[in-house]
PDB file of C-alpha atoms in Angstrom:
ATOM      1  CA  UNK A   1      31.650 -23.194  -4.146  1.00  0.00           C
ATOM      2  CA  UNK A   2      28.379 -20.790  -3.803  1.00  0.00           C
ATOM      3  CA  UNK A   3      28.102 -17.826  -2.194  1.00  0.00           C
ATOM      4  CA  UNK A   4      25.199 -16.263  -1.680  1.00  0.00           C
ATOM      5  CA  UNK A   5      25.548 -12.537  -0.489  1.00  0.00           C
ATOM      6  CA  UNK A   6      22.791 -10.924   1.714  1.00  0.00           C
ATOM      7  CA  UNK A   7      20.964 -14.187   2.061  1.00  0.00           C
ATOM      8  CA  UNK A   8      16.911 -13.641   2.308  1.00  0.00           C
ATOM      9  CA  UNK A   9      13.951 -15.511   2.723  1.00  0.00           C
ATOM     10  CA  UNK A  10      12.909 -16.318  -0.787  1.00  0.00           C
ATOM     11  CA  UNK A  11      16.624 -17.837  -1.143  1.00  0.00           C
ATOM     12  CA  UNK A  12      15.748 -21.283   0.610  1.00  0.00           C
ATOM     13  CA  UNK A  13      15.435 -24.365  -1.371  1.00  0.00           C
ATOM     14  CA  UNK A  14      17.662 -26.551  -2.932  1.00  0.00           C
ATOM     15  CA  UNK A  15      20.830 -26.207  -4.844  1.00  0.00           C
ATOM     16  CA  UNK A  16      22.165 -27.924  -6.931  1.00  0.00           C
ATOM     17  CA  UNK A  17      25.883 -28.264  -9.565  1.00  0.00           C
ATOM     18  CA  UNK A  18      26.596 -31.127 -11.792  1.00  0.00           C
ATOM     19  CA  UNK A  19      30.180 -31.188 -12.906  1.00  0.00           C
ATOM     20  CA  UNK A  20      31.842 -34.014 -15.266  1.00  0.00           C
ATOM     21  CA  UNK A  21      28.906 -36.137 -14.725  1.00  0.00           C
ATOM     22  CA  UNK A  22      28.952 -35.798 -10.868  1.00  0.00           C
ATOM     23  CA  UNK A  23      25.619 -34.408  -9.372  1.00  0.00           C
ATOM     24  CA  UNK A  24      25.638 -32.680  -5.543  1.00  0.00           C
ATOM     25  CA  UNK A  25      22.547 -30.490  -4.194  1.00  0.00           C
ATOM     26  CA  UNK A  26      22.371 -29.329  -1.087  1.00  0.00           C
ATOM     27  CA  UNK A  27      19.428 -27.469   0.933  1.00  0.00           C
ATOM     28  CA  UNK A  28      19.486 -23.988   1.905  1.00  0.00           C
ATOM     29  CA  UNK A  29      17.539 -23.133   5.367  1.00  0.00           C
ATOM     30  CA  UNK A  30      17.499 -18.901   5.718  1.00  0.00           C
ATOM     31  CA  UNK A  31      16.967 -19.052   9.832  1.00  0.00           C
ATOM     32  CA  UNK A  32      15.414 -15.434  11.266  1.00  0.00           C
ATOM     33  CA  UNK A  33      12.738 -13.120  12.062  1.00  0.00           C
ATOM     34  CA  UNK A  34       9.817 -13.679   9.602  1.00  0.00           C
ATOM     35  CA  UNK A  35       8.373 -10.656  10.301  1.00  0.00           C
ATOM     36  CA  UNK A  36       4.877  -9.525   8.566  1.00  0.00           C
ATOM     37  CA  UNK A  37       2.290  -6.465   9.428  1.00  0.00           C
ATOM     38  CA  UNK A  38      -0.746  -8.420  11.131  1.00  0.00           C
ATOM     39  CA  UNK A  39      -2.269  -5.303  11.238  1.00  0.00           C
ATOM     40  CA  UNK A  40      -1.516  -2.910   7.783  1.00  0.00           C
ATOM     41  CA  UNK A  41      -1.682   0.770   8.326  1.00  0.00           C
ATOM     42  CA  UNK A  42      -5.284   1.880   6.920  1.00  0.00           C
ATOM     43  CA  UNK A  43      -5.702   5.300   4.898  1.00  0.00           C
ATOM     44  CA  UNK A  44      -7.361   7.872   7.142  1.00  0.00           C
ATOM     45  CA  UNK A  45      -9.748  10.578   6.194  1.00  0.00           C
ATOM     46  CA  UNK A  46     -10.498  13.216   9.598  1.00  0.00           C
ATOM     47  CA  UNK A  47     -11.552  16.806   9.709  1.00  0.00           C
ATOM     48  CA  UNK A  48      -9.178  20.014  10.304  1.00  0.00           C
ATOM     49  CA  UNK A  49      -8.441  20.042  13.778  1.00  0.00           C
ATOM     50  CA  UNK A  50      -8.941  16.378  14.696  1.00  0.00           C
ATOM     51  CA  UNK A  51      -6.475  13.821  15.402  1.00  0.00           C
ATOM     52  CA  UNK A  52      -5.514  11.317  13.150  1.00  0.00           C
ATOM     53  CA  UNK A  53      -4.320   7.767  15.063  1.00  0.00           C
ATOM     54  CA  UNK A  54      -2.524   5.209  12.702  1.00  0.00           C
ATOM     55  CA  UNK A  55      -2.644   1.760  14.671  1.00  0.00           C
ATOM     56  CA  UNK A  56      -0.058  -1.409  13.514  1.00  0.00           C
ATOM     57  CA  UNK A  57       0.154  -4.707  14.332  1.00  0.00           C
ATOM     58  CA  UNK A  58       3.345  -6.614  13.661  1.00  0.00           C
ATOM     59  CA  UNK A  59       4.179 -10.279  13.879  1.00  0.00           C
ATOM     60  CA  UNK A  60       6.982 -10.088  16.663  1.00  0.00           C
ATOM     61  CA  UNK A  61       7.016  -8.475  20.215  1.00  0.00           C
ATOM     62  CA  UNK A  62       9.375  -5.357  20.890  1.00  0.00           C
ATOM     63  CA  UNK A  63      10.270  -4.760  17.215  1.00  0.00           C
ATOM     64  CA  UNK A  64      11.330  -1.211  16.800  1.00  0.00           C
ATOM     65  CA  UNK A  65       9.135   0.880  14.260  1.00  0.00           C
ATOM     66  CA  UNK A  66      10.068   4.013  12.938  1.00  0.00           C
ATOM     67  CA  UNK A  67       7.623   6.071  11.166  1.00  0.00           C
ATOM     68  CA  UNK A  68       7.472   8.669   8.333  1.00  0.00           C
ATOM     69  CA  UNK A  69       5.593  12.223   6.888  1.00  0.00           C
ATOM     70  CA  UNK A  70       6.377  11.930   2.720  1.00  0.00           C
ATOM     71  CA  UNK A  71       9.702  10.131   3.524  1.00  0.00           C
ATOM     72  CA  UNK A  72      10.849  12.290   6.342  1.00  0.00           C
ATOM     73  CA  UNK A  73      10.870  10.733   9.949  1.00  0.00           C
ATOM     74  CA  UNK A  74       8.388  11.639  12.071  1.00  0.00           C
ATOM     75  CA  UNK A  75       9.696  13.229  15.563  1.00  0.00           C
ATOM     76  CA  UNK A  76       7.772  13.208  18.718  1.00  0.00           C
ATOM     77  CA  UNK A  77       6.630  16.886  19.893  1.00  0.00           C
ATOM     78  CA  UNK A  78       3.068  18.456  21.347  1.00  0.00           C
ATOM     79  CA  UNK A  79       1.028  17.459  18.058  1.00  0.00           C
ATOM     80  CA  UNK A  80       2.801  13.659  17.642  1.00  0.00           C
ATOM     81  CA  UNK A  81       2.906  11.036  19.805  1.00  0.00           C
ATOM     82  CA  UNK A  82       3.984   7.936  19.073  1.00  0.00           C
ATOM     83  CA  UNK A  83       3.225   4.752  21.608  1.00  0.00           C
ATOM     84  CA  UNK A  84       4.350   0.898  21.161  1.00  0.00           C
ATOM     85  CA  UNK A  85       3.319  -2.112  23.624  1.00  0.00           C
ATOM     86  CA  UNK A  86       4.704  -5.872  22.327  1.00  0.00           C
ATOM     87  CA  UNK A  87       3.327  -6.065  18.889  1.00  0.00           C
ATOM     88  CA  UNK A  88       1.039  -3.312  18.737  1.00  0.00           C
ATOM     89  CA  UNK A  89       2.594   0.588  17.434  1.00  0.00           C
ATOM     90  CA  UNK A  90       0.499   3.551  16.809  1.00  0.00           C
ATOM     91  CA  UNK A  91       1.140   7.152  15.519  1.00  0.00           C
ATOM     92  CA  UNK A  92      -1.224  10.080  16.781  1.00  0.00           C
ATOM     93  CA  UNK A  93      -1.170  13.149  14.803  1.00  0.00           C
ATOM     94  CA  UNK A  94      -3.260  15.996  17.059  1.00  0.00           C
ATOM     95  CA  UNK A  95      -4.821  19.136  15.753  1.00  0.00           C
ATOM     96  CA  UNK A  96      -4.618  18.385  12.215  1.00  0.00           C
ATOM     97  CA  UNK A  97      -4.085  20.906   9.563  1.00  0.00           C
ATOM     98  CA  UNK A  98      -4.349  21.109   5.927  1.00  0.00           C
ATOM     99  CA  UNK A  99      -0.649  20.773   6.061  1.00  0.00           C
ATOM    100  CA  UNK A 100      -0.823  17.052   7.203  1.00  0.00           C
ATOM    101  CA  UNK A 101      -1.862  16.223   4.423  1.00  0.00           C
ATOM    102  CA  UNK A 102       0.414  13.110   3.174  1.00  0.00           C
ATOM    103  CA  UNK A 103       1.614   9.595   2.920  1.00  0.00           C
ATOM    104  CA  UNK A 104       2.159   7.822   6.330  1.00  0.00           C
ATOM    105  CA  UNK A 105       4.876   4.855   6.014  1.00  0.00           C
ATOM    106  CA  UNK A 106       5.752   2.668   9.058  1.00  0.00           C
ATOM    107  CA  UNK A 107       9.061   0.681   8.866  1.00  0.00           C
ATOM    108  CA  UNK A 108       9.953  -2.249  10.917  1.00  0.00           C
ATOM    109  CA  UNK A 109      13.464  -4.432  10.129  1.00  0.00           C
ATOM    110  CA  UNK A 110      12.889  -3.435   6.236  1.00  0.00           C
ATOM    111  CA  UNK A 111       9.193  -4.034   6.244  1.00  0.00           C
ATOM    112  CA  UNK A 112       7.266  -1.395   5.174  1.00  0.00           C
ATOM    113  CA  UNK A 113       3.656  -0.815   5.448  1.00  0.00           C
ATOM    114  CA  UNK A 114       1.769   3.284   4.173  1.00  0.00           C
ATOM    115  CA  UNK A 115      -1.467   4.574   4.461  1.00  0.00           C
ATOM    116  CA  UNK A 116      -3.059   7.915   3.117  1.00  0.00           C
ATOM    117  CA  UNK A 117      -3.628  10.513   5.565  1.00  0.00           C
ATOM    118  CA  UNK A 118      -6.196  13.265   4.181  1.00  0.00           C
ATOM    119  CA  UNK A 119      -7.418  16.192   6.005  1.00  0.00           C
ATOM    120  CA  UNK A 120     -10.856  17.942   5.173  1.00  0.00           C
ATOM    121  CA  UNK A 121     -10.772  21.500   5.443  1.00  0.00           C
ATOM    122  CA  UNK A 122     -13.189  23.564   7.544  1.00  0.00           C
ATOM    123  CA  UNK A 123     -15.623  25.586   5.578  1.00  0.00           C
ATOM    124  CA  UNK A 124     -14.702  29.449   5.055  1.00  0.00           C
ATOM    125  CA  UNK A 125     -16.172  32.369   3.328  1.00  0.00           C
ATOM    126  CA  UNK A 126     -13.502  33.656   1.140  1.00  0.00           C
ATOM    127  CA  UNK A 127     -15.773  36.670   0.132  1.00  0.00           C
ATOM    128  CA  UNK A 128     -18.767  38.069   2.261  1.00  0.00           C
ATOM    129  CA  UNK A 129     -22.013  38.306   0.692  1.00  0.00           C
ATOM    130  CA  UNK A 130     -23.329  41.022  -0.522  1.00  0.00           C
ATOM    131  CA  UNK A 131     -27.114  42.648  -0.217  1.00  0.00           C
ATOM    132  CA  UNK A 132     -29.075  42.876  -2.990  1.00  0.00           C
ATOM    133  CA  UNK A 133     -33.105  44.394  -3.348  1.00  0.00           C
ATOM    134  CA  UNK A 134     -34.895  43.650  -6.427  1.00  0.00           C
ATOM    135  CA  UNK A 135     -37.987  44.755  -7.412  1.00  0.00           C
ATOM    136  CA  UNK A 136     -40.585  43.159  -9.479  1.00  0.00           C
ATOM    137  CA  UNK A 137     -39.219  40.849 -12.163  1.00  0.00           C
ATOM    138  CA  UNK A 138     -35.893  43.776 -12.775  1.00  0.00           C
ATOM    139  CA  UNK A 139     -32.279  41.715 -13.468  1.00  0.00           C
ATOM    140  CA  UNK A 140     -30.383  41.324 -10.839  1.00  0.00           C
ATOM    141  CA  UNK A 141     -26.303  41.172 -11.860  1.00  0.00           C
ATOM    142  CA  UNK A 142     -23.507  40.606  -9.344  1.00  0.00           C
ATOM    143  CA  UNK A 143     -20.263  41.957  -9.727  1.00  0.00           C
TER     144      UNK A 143
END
């Protein structure tokens, strides 16, 4: 007898055990959701401040997704919202900051699909400029 434990996908096909010159083989059908990403998650690129919308598609209607920040689940609250309709999920993250910065990874019945979020800082003078006359052709040194 075979067993095979935690039957998948890539298990079908045919089997087969030849014992004191019998031969049996028998055919192994896995039966199940084949479910794919129609629709992979796509790195994203948007400016501090923006919103950042991650859109899904999956092969199968009303298949929960959950999604994740660096392998931590994402929670809904005022900056992410999180919206699915039949086959189609999507992840809004709202007033980005430089602290969004990470890998985005959708899961769905084992499945997994990540994208790249980056966030693009706004510009910032980190020391103010300082006056300087010269006259002539005289050096002119900053400290």
């Amino acid at each position: 007898m075979l067993v095979i434990n935690n039957c998948q996908f890539n298990d079908e096909g045919n089997y087969s055990i030849e014992a004191l010159g019998k031969k049996s083989t028998a055919t192994l059908t896995v039966e199940g959701m084949r479910l794919k990403f129609e629709l992979p998650l796509q790195d994203q690129t948007e400016k501090e401040g923006n919103t950042a919308r991650f859109e899904l598609e999956i092969s199968h209607e009303n298949v929960p997704v959950t999604w994740y920040k660096n392998e931590v689940k994402f929670h809904v609250s005022r900056t992410v919202l999180i919206h699915s309709r039949r086959k189609k999920h999507t992840l809004e993250i709202k007033e980005l900051t430089l602290d969004d910065i990470c890998q985005v990874k959708a899961e769905a019945k084992g499945i997994l699909s990540m994208a790249k979020l980056t966030v693009i800082g706004n510009p910032c003078f980190v020391a103010l400029l300082k006056l300087f006359v010269i006259q002539g052709f005289a050096p002119c040194y900053s400290t």
